[in-house]
CSV table of C-alpha atoms in Angstrom, one decimal:
chain,number,residue,atom,x,y,z
A,348,MET,CA,117.3,40.5,140.3
A,349,LYS,CA,117.3,37.8,137.3
A,350,PRO,CA,120.4,34.8,137.4
A,351,THR,CA,122.2,35.9,134.7
A,352,ASN,CA,122.4,39.1,135.8
A,353,LEU,CA,123.5,38.0,139.6
A,354,PHE,CA,126.5,36.2,137.8
A,355,SER,CA,127.1,39.4,135.7
A,356,LEU,CA,127.2,41.4,139.0
A,357,PHE,CA,129.9,38.4,140.0
A,358,SER,CA,131.6,38.7,137.4
A,359,VAL,CA,132.0,42.3,137.4
A,360,CYS,CA,132.8,41.9,141.4
A,361,SER,CA,135.1,39.4,140.9
A,362,THR,CA,137.2,41.2,138.0
A,363,ALA,CA,137.4,44.4,140.0
A,364,ALA,CA,138.7,42.3,142.8
A,365,LEU,CA,141.2,40.5,140.9
A,366,LEU,CA,142.7,43.4,139.4
A,367,ALA,CA,143.2,45.1,143.0
A,368,THR,CA,144.7,42.8,144.3
A,369,ALA,CA,146.9,42.4,141.2
A,370,CYS,CA,147.4,46.6,141.5
A,371,ASN,CA,148.3,46.0,145.7
A,372,SER,CA,150.4,42.7,144.5
A,373,GLU,CA,152.6,45.0,141.5
A,374,LYS,CA,152.5,47.8,144.1
A,375,SER,CA,154.2,45.8,147.3
A,376,LYS,CA,156.7,44.2,144.9
A,377,SER,CA,157.1,47.9,143.7
A,378,LYS,CA,158.0,47.9,147.1
A,379,THR,CA,160.3,44.9,148.3
A,380,SER,CA,161.5,44.9,145.0
A,381,LYS,CA,164.4,46.9,145.9
A,382,PRO,CA,165.6,47.1,149.5
A,383,ASN,CA,166.2,50.9,150.8
A,384,ILE,CA,169.7,51.5,152.1
A,385,ILE,CA,170.1,54.1,155.0
A,386,PHE,CA,173.9,54.7,155.7
A,387,ILE,CA,174.6,57.2,159.1
A,388,LEU,CA,177.8,58.1,159.8
A,389,ALA,CA,178.7,59.8,162.9
A,390,ASP,CA,182.3,62.8,162.8
A,391,ASP,CA,184.8,61.6,165.4
A,392,MET,CA,183.6,58.9,167.7
A,393,GLY,CA,185.8,56.7,169.4
A,394,TYR,CA,185.6,52.7,169.2
A,395,GLY,CA,184.4,53.1,173.0
A,396,TYR,CA,181.7,55.7,172.4
A,397,LEU,CA,178.4,53.0,172.9
A,398,SER,CA,177.2,50.7,175.5
A,399,CYS,CA,177.3,47.8,173.3
A,400,TYR,CA,181.1,48.8,172.5
A,401,GLY,CA,181.2,48.2,175.8
A,402,ASN,CA,180.7,52.4,177.3
A,403,LYS,CA,179.7,53.4,180.9
A,404,TYR,CA,179.0,56.3,180.6
A,405,ILE,CA,177.2,57.6,177.4
A,406,GLN,CA,173.4,57.1,176.4
A,407,THR,CA,173.1,55.5,173.3
A,408,PRO,CA,169.6,53.3,174.1
A,409,ASN,CA,169.0,53.0,170.0
A,410,ILE,CA,172.3,52.4,168.7
A,411,ASP,CA,172.8,50.0,171.2
A,412,LYS,CA,169.4,49.0,169.8
A,413,LEU,CA,170.1,48.2,166.4
A,414,ALA,CA,173.3,46.4,167.6
A,415,GLU,CA,171.6,43.8,169.6
A,416,THR,CA,169.0,43.5,167.3
A,417,GLY,CA,171.4,43.4,164.1
A,418,THR,CA,175.2,42.2,163.6
A,419,ARG,CA,178.2,44.2,165.0
A,420,PHE,CA,181.4,44.2,164.3
A,421,ARG,CA,184.2,43.8,166.6
A,422,GLN,CA,187.3,44.6,164.0
A,423,CYS,CA,186.2,47.4,161.7
A,424,TYR,CA,188.3,49.9,160.7
A,425,ALA,CA,188.0,53.7,159.1
A,426,GLY,CA,189.4,54.2,155.7
A,427,SER,CA,191.3,56.7,157.2
A,428,ALA,CA,192.2,58.1,161.0
A,429,ILE,CA,190.8,61.8,160.0
A,430,SER,CA,187.7,62.8,158.3
A,431,SER,CA,188.1,63.1,154.1
A,432,PRO,CA,190.6,60.7,153.0
A,433,SER,CA,188.2,57.9,155.6
A,434,ARG,CA,185.1,59.3,153.8
A,435,CYS,CA,187.0,58.4,150.2
A,436,ALA,CA,187.7,55.8,151.1
A,437,LEU,CA,184.1,55.0,152.3
A,438,MET,CA,183.0,56.6,149.3
A,439,THR,CA,184.9,55.4,146.5
A,440,GLY,CA,186.0,51.1,147.6
A,441,LYS,CA,189.9,52.2,147.2
A,442,ASN,CA,192.7,52.5,150.0
A,443,THR,CA,194.4,55.6,150.9
A,444,GLY,CA,197.2,53.6,149.2
A,445,ASN,CA,194.4,54.6,146.0
A,446,THR,CA,192.4,57.1,146.9
A,447,THR,CA,192.3,60.4,145.0
A,448,ILE,CA,191.9,62.3,148.5
A,449,ARG,CA,194.9,61.0,151.4
A,450,ASP,CA,194.6,63.5,153.6
A,451,ASN,CA,193.1,66.5,154.6
A,452,PHE,CA,195.4,68.8,153.2
A,453,CYS,CA,197.9,67.9,150.5
A,454,VAL,CA,201.3,69.1,148.9
A,455,ALA,CA,200.7,69.8,145.2
A,456,GLY,CA,198.0,70.3,143.4
A,457,GLY,CA,194.5,70.3,144.2
A,458,LEU,CA,193.4,74.3,145.0
A,459,GLU,CA,194.1,76.2,147.1
A,460,GLY,CA,192.4,78.1,150.2
A,461,LEU,CA,192.0,79.3,153.6
A,462,LYS,CA,191.9,77.9,157.2
A,463,ASN,CA,191.8,80.0,159.9
A,464,GLY,CA,192.9,82.5,157.9
A,465,ASN,CA,196.1,80.5,157.0
A,466,PRO,CA,196.7,79.6,153.4
A,467,ILE,CA,196.4,75.5,152.1
A,468,ARG,CA,196.3,73.2,149.4
A,469,ARG,CA,193.1,71.0,149.4
A,470,MET,CA,192.5,68.1,146.7
A,471,HIS,CA,188.6,66.9,146.2
A,472,ILE,CA,187.1,63.9,144.4
A,473,LEU,CA,187.5,63.3,140.4
A,474,PRO,CA,184.6,62.5,138.0
A,475,THR,CA,186.6,59.9,137.0
A,476,ASP,CA,186.0,58.9,140.9
A,477,THR,CA,183.1,56.2,140.7
A,478,THR,CA,181.2,56.8,144.2
A,479,ILE,CA,178.6,54.6,146.5
A,480,ALA,CA,175.9,56.7,144.5
A,481,THR,CA,176.8,56.1,141.4
A,482,VAL,CA,176.5,52.6,141.4
A,483,LEU,CA,173.4,52.8,143.2
A,484,GLY,CA,171.9,55.4,140.9
A,485,SER,CA,172.8,53.2,138.0
A,486,VAL,CA,169.9,50.6,139.2
A,487,GLY,CA,167.4,52.7,140.0
A,488,TYR,CA,168.0,54.0,143.5
A,489,ARG,CA,167.5,57.5,144.4
A,490,THR,CA,170.4,58.9,146.4
A,491,CYS,CA,170.9,61.7,148.7
A,492,LEU,CA,173.5,63.0,151.0
A,493,VAL,CA,172.5,65.2,154.1
A,494,ASN,CA,174.8,67.2,155.8
A,495,LYS,CA,178.7,66.5,156.1
A,496,TRP,CA,180.5,65.8,152.3
A,497,HIS,CA,183.9,66.8,152.6
A,498,LEU,CA,185.5,66.1,149.6
A,499,ASP,CA,184.8,68.6,147.9
A,500,GLY,CA,188.1,70.7,148.9
A,501,PHE,CA,188.4,74.2,147.3
A,502,ASN,CA,186.4,72.9,144.2
A,503,PRO,CA,182.6,74.1,144.1
A,504,GLU,CA,182.5,72.0,141.1
A,505,ALA,CA,182.5,68.7,143.2
A,506,THR,CA,179.9,68.6,145.0
A,507,PRO,CA,177.7,65.8,145.9
A,508,LEU,CA,175.2,66.7,143.2
A,509,ASN,CA,178.5,66.5,140.8
A,510,ARG,CA,179.6,63.2,142.1
A,511,GLY,CA,176.2,61.2,142.1
A,512,PHE,CA,174.1,62.1,144.1
A,513,ASP,CA,170.6,63.1,143.4
A,514,GLU,CA,169.9,65.4,146.3
A,515,PHE,CA,172.1,67.0,148.9
A,516,TYR,CA,171.2,68.8,152.1
A,517,GLY,CA,174.2,70.1,154.2
A,518,TRP,CA,177.2,71.8,154.2
A,519,LEU,CA,180.2,72.4,152.0
A,520,ILE,CA,184.3,73.1,152.9
A,521,SER,CA,184.1,75.0,149.3
A,522,THR,CA,181.3,77.6,151.0
A,523,PRO,CA,182.9,77.7,154.5
A,524,HIS,CA,179.5,80.0,155.8
A,525,SER,CA,177.7,77.0,154.8
A,526,ASN,CA,177.9,75.8,158.3
A,527,ASP,CA,178.5,79.2,160.4
A,528,PRO,CA,178.0,79.1,163.1
A,529,TYR,CA,178.4,75.4,163.7
A,530,TYR,CA,176.2,73.0,165.1
A,531,TYR,CA,173.4,76.2,164.8
A,532,PRO,CA,174.1,77.6,161.0
A,533,PHE,CA,172.2,80.6,159.3
A,534,TYR,CA,173.5,79.0,156.1
A,535,ARG,CA,173.1,74.8,154.5
A,536,PHE,CA,172.6,74.1,151.3
A,537,ASN,CA,169.2,72.9,150.3
A,538,ASN,CA,170.5,70.9,146.9
A,539,ASP,CA,172.2,73.8,145.1
A,540,SER,CA,171.0,77.1,145.8
A,541,LEU,CA,172.4,78.2,150.0
A,542,ILE,CA,169.8,79.1,151.7
A,543,ASN,CA,169.1,80.0,155.7
A,544,ILE,CA,167.9,79.0,158.9
A,545,GLU,CA,166.1,82.0,159.8
A,546,GLU,CA,165.6,80.2,163.4
A,547,ASN,CA,169.6,80.8,164.3
A,548,ALA,CA,169.4,84.3,162.8
A,549,PHE,CA,171.9,86.6,164.5
A,550,ASP,CA,173.3,83.5,166.8
A,551,GLN,CA,170.7,82.1,168.1
A,552,HIS,CA,170.0,78.6,169.3
A,553,VAL,CA,167.1,77.5,168.4
A,554,ARG,CA,167.3,74.5,165.3
A,555,HIS,CA,170.2,72.5,166.5
A,556,ASN,CA,172.0,70.7,163.1
A,557,THR,CA,171.8,67.2,164.3
A,558,ASP,CA,168.1,68.3,164.3
A,559,ILE,CA,168.0,70.0,160.8
A,560,SER,CA,169.8,67.1,159.0
A,561,THR,CA,167.5,64.5,160.7
A,562,GLU,CA,164.3,66.5,159.3
A,563,ASP,CA,165.9,66.6,156.4
A,564,ALA,CA,166.8,63.2,156.1
A,565,ILE,CA,162.9,62.3,156.9
A,566,LYS,CA,161.5,64.4,154.7
A,567,PHE,CA,163.2,62.7,151.7
A,568,ILE,CA,162.8,59.0,153.0
A,569,ASN,CA,158.9,60.2,153.1
A,570,ARG,CA,159.1,61.1,149.6
A,571,ASN,CA,160.2,58.5,148.3
A,572,LYS,CA,159.0,56.0,150.3
A,573,ASP,CA,157.3,53.6,147.2
A,574,ASN,CA,160.7,54.0,145.5
A,575,PRO,CA,164.2,52.4,145.8
A,576,PHE,CA,166.7,55.3,148.0
A,577,PHE,CA,169.9,54.8,149.7
A,578,LEU,CA,169.9,57.9,152.3
A,579,TYR,CA,174.0,59.0,153.1
A,580,LEU,CA,173.3,60.3,156.9
A,581,ALA,CA,176.6,62.3,157.8
A,582,PHE,CA,176.0,63.7,161.3
A,583,ASP,CA,178.5,66.2,162.7
A,584,ALA,CA,178.2,64.6,166.0
A,585,PRO,CA,179.9,64.8,168.2
A,586,HIS,CA,182.9,66.3,166.1
A,587,GLU,CA,185.0,70.0,168.2
A,588,PRO,CA,183.5,72.6,169.1
A,589,TYR,CA,181.1,71.0,171.0
A,590,ILE,CA,177.9,72.8,171.2
A,591,ILE,CA,175.1,71.8,172.7
A,592,ASP,CA,172.3,74.0,174.8
A,593,GLU,CA,170.6,70.4,175.7
A,594,THR,CA,172.0,68.7,178.1
A,595,PHE,CA,169.5,67.3,180.6
A,596,TRP,CA,170.6,63.8,180.4
A,597,TYR,CA,174.2,64.4,182.4
A,598,ASN,CA,173.1,67.5,184.2
A,599,ASP,CA,173.8,65.3,187.4
A,600,GLU,CA,176.8,64.2,186.4
A,601,ASN,CA,180.3,65.3,188.1
A,602,TRP,CA,181.6,66.8,185.0
A,603,ASP,CA,182.7,69.8,183.9
A,604,MET,CA,180.7,71.5,180.8
A,605,ASP,CA,182.4,70.6,177.8
A,606,THR,CA,182.1,66.8,178.8
A,607,LYS,CA,178.3,67.2,179.7
A,608,ARG,CA,178.4,69.0,175.7
A,609,TYR,CA,180.2,66.4,174.8
A,610,ALA,CA,178.1,63.4,175.7
A,611,SER,CA,175.3,65.0,174.8
A,612,LEU,CA,176.0,65.7,171.6
A,613,ILE,CA,176.5,61.8,171.3
A,614,THR,CA,172.9,60.8,172.8
A,615,HIS,CA,171.4,63.5,170.9
A,616,MET,CA,172.5,62.0,167.9
A,617,ASP,CA,171.3,59.1,169.5
A,618,ARG,CA,167.6,60.6,169.8
A,619,ALA,CA,167.9,62.0,166.2
A,620,ILE,CA,168.8,58.4,164.9
A,621,GLY,CA,165.6,57.1,166.9
A,622,ARG,CA,163.2,59.2,165.5
A,623,LEU,CA,164.5,57.7,162.2
A,624,VAL,CA,164.4,54.5,162.4
A,625,ASP,CA,160.6,55.2,164.1
A,626,GLU,CA,159.9,57.0,160.7
A,627,LEU,CA,160.8,53.8,158.8
A,628,ASP,CA,158.3,52.1,161.1
A,629,GLN,CA,155.4,54.0,160.5
A,630,LEU,CA,155.5,54.2,157.2
A,631,GLY,CA,155.9,50.2,156.9
A,632,ILE,CA,159.5,50.6,155.1
A,633,ARG,CA,161.2,49.4,158.3
A,634,GLU,CA,162.0,45.9,156.9
A,635,ASN,CA,162.8,46.4,153.7
A,636,THR,CA,165.4,49.0,154.3
A,637,LEU,CA,169.3,48.0,155.5
A,638,ILE,CA,170.7,50.2,158.0
A,639,ILE,CA,174.9,51.3,158.7
A,640,PHE,CA,176.1,52.5,161.3
A,641,ALA,CA,179.8,53.5,161.8
A,642,SER,CA,181.9,56.6,162.9
A,643,ASP,CA,184.2,58.0,160.0
A,644,ASN,CA,187.6,57.5,163.0
A,645,GLY,CA,188.8,57.7,166.1
A,646,ALA,CA,188.5,60.1,169.2
A,647,ALA,CA,189.5,63.5,168.7
A,648,VAL,CA,192.5,64.8,171.1
A,649,GLN,CA,190.4,67.5,172.8
A,650,ALA,CA,187.9,64.8,173.8
A,651,PRO,CA,187.3,64.0,177.4
A,652,LEU,CA,189.0,60.3,176.2
A,653,GLU,CA,189.7,59.5,179.9
A,654,GLU,CA,186.9,60.5,181.5
A,655,LEU,CA,184.4,59.2,179.4
A,656,GLY,CA,186.3,56.0,177.9
A,657,CYS,CA,185.7,57.1,174.4
A,658,ASN,CA,188.5,55.1,173.1
A,659,GLY,CA,188.5,51.7,174.7
A,660,VAL,CA,191.8,50.1,175.4
A,661,PHE,CA,192.8,51.2,172.6
A,662,LYS,CA,195.9,53.1,171.6
A,663,GLY,CA,195.7,56.3,169.9
A,664,ARG,CA,193.2,58.6,168.6
A,665,LYS,CA,192.1,60.1,165.5
A,666,GLY,CA,194.8,61.5,163.3
A,667,LEU,CA,197.3,58.9,164.3
A,668,LEU,CA,197.1,55.2,162.5
A,669,TYR,CA,197.6,53.1,165.9
A,670,GLU,CA,193.7,51.5,166.6
A,671,GLY,CA,192.4,54.1,168.8
A,672,GLY,CA,192.5,56.1,165.3
A,673,LEU,CA,191.3,53.9,162.7
A,674,ARG,CA,188.9,51.5,164.4
A,675,VAL,CA,185.5,52.0,164.7
A,676,PRO,CA,182.2,51.0,165.5
A,677,PHE,CA,180.1,49.4,162.8
A,678,ILE,CA,176.6,47.9,163.0
A,679,VAL,CA,174.2,46.8,160.2
A,680,ASN,CA,170.6,46.4,160.7
A,681,GLN,CA,166.9,45.1,158.7
A,682,PRO,CA,164.6,43.1,160.7
A,683,GLY,CA,164.2,39.5,159.2
A,684,LYS,CA,167.2,39.8,157.2
A,685,VAL,CA,170.4,40.5,159.2
A,686,GLN,CA,171.8,38.2,162.0
A,687,VAL,CA,171.5,38.7,165.1
A,688,GLN,CA,175.1,37.6,165.7
A,689,VAL,CA,178.6,39.4,167.2
A,690,LEU,CA,181.4,39.4,163.9
A,691,ASP,CA,185.3,39.4,164.5
A,692,ASN,CA,185.7,39.3,160.9
A,693,GLN,CA,187.8,42.0,160.0
A,694,ILE,CA,186.5,44.4,157.5
A,695,TYR,CA,187.4,48.1,156.8
A,696,PHE,CA,185.2,51.1,155.0
A,697,PRO,CA,186.5,50.6,151.0
A,698,ASP,CA,184.1,47.0,151.7
A,699,VAL,CA,181.5,49.3,151.8
A,700,LEU,CA,181.0,49.8,148.0
A,701,PRO,CA,181.2,46.7,146.7
A,702,THR,CA,179.0,45.0,149.6
A,703,LEU,CA,176.4,47.5,148.4
A,704,ALA,CA,176.9,47.1,145.4
A,705,ALA,CA,175.7,43.5,145.7
A,706,PHE,CA,173.1,44.3,147.8
A,707,ALA,CA,171.6,46.0,145.0
A,708,ASN,CA,172.0,43.9,142.3
A,709,ALA,CA,174.8,46.4,140.9
A,710,LYS,CA,177.5,46.3,138.9
A,711,THR,CA,181.0,46.7,140.7
A,712,PRO,CA,183.2,48.7,139.7
A,713,GLN,CA,186.3,47.3,138.9
A,714,ASN,CA,189.9,47.6,140.5
A,715,LEU,CA,188.6,47.9,144.2
A,716,ASN,CA,190.7,47.3,147.4
A,717,GLY,CA,187.7,46.4,149.1
A,718,MET,CA,185.8,43.0,149.1
A,719,ASN,CA,182.0,41.6,149.1
A,720,ILE,CA,181.2,41.3,152.6
A,721,LEU,CA,177.5,40.9,151.6
A,722,PRO,CA,177.1,37.5,153.3
A,723,LEU,CA,178.6,38.3,156.8
A,724,PHE,CA,175.1,40.0,157.1
A,725,TYR,CA,173.7,36.7,156.9
A,726,GLY,CA,175.3,34.5,159.2
A,727,GLN,CA,177.0,33.3,156.6
A,728,GLU,CA,181.0,32.8,156.1
A,729,VAL,CA,184.1,34.9,153.8
A,730,ASP,CA,187.5,35.2,154.7
A,731,THR,CA,188.2,38.7,155.1
A,732,ASN,CA,191.1,38.3,157.7
A,733,ASN,CA,194.0,37.2,154.9
A,734,ARG,CA,194.4,40.1,153.3
A,735,LEU,CA,196.3,43.3,153.5
A,736,LEU,CA,194.1,46.4,155.1
A,737,TYR,CA,196.2,49.4,154.2
A,738,TRP,CA,196.1,52.8,155.7
A,739,GLU,CA,198.6,56.0,154.4
A,740,PHE,CA,199.5,60.3,154.8
A,741,THR,CA,202.0,59.6,152.5
A,742,GLY,CA,205.1,60.8,153.4
A,743,LYS,CA,204.7,60.5,156.9
A,744,GLN,CA,202.1,57.8,158.4
A,745,ARG,CA,201.5,54.4,157.5
A,746,ALA,CA,200.1,51.3,158.7
A,747,ALA,CA,198.8,47.8,157.5
A,748,ARG,CA,197.4,44.8,159.2
A,749,LYS,CA,197.5,41.5,158.2
A,750,GLY,CA,195.2,38.6,160.0
A,751,ASP,CA,196.3,39.0,163.8
A,752,TRP,CA,199.8,40.9,162.5
A,753,LYS,CA,200.1,45.2,162.3
A,754,VAL,CA,202.5,47.3,161.2
A,755,VAL,CA,202.5,50.9,162.0
A,756,SER,CA,205.0,54.0,162.0
A,757,VAL,CA,203.3,57.1,162.8
A,758,LYS,CA,206.5,58.9,162.4
A,759,LYS,CA,208.2,60.4,159.2
A,760,ASP,CA,211.0,57.6,158.6
A,761,THR,CA,210.7,56.0,161.3
A,762,PRO,CA,211.1,51.8,161.3
A,763,LEU,CA,207.3,50.3,161.5
A,764,GLU,CA,206.2,48.6,164.4
A,765,LEU,CA,205.0,45.0,164.4
A,766,TYR,CA,202.4,44.0,166.9
A,767,ASN,CA,200.5,41.4,167.2
A,768,LEU,CA,196.7,42.2,167.7
A,769,LYS,CA,195.2,39.3,168.8
A,770,GLU,CA,197.6,38.9,172.0
A,771,ASP,CA,198.0,43.1,172.1
A,772,ILE,CA,195.4,44.6,171.5
A,773,THR,CA,196.6,47.8,173.3
A,774,GLU,CA,200.1,48.1,171.2
A,775,SER,CA,202.0,47.8,174.0
A,776,ASN,CA,204.9,45.5,172.9
A,777,ASN,CA,206.6,46.0,169.5
A,778,LEU,CA,207.7,42.8,168.5
A,779,ALA,CA,209.5,44.5,164.9
A,780,ASP,CA,212.9,43.2,166.7
A,781,ILE,CA,212.3,39.8,167.5
A,782,TYR,CA,210.3,39.0,164.0
A,783,PRO,CA,211.7,41.6,161.7
A,784,GLU,CA,210.9,39.0,159.0
A,785,LYS,CA,207.4,39.6,159.7
A,786,ALA,CA,207.6,43.1,159.5
A,787,ALA,CA,210.0,43.1,156.3
A,788,GLU,CA,207.0,40.7,154.7
A,789,LEU,CA,204.2,43.4,155.4
A,790,GLU,CA,206.5,46.2,154.3
A,791,VAL,CA,206.5,44.4,150.4
A,792,GLU,CA,203.1,43.9,150.4
A,793,MET,CA,202.6,47.7,151.5
A,794,ASN,CA,204.7,49.1,148.7
A,795,ALA,CA,202.4,47.2,146.3
A,796,MET,CA,199.8,48.1,147.7
A,797,ARG,CA,199.8,51.9,146.9
A,798,LYS,CA,199.9,54.3,143.7
A,799,SER,CA,201.9,57.3,143.3
A,800,THR,CA,199.9,60.3,143.2
A,801,PRO,CA,200.7,64.1,142.1
A,802,ASN,CA,198.9,65.6,145.0
A,803,TRP,CA,201.0,63.8,147.6
A,804,PRO,CA,204.0,62.8,146.2
A,805,LEU,CA,206.7,60.9,147.6
A,806,PRO,CA,211.1,61.8,147.2
A,807,GLY,CA,211.5,59.7,143.4
A,808,GLU,CA,207.8,59.9,142.1
C-alpha cells in the first residue's frame, strides 16, 4: 500500500473517530445536561415509620439506604394533615391559606358527588393553577404521574393530563371504580383510557397496586432514559383498607393480622422502591437522577399507632394539625451530588415547586408560599426557620410555626394553643397563658397569610 493511501486511510479513520467521539459526547451531554427527577409519595405514612426516623418494627431497607446516602430532613411538614389539600400544596407551591383545595370536602362551590352513598362537595385543581409538571414541562421535561392524583374532585376535566402532565397511569376520584377493589384493582387509567387489569378480574388478588404502579413507573423511565423526565410516583400504601396477601416479612411476629398487613404494605412499597432504584442503576442514569421521598400526611387513626410506633413521640394523627398529623419524612438523594447529612431546617411541601424549578433552571411562578431550598441539598446554608409556615382547615382548624414556636387550634372557635417545640416536641405544655403576646403576634401573621375562598368561606367573607 502506498504511503499516500496509508495517510488517507489514517485521515479517514481519524475523522471517523472524531465524529464518533463528538456523537458520543453529544449523546452523553444530552443525558447529563438536565437531570431527571423522581418524587415518591407514600400515603398516610407518619413520621416514625422508617428505621432512619427511629422505627424499631417495620423493615424499610431501601428507603433507609436513600436516607443514609443522602439528605434526611427531621423537620419537614406536609402541605396539610389530609390528602387532597396536602397534594395541592405540593403541586402548586402554595399553603392551605392560599391553595385552591383546602380540605377534602368543601362547604360551597366545587362539584357535588357521592362518598359512601352520601352527597358531598369536592373542589378540583383549576386550569389557572400552575403545577410542578407545568413548570418542568416548560423546560423540556417529560412529565408523568403514576397512581394517585386526588386533585380532580368530581370533575373529569381536572385530570393530570389537563394540569401539565404528559402521561398518567392510575386512578381518579371522578371515576370511582378506577381503583376498585382497592390495592387489587380491575380498572385503571392508561392516560385517558380506562383499561382492565385482567389478572384481577372477579376480585382475584394477583397484581397488587404497588407493583402495578412500579411497573408503570419503570416503563416510563425506560421510554425516557435518553431525555429529562419528571416522575411523580404516588403510592397508595399504607392507606386503609389494609389489603395485601404477601405478609411473609412479619409472619413470626406476635401481632394481629391487620398489623401484619399494615407493616407489609410499607415493606412491600419499600421493596418496590428498591426495584425502581435498581432499574436506574441498570440504565446508567442513577447519578443523573434526583430522588425525593416523602409522605402526604401523618398516620391514620385506623393504623396500629401504638403497636408499631407510627408517629414516634408526636401528638395527633392524620386530620389534626398537631405534629403527628403534619410532620413527615423527607429524604433527598442523588449520588455524588446531594450531601450525606441530617438537617433540622424547617421545610414544607410548598417549598418543593420553587426548589424543583431552580433545580431544572425553570422560571419560578410568582406569589408562592414556598421557598427554594435547593442549596440545602448541597451543604449550603439557607435560613428556612425565620418565616411563617401556615395550615388551615377553614373555619375548623388552623396552625402555624415560626422558629421554635407553634400555635394550633384543632376545634372550631377555640383559642390558639402555644408550644415551644424546641423544648416540648410532644406539644404537651400549652404556654398561651404564659406568653399571650407571642400567641397574639402569631395570630396576626396567620390572618395576614390567608386569602378568602368561595369554596370554604368564613363568616363575613
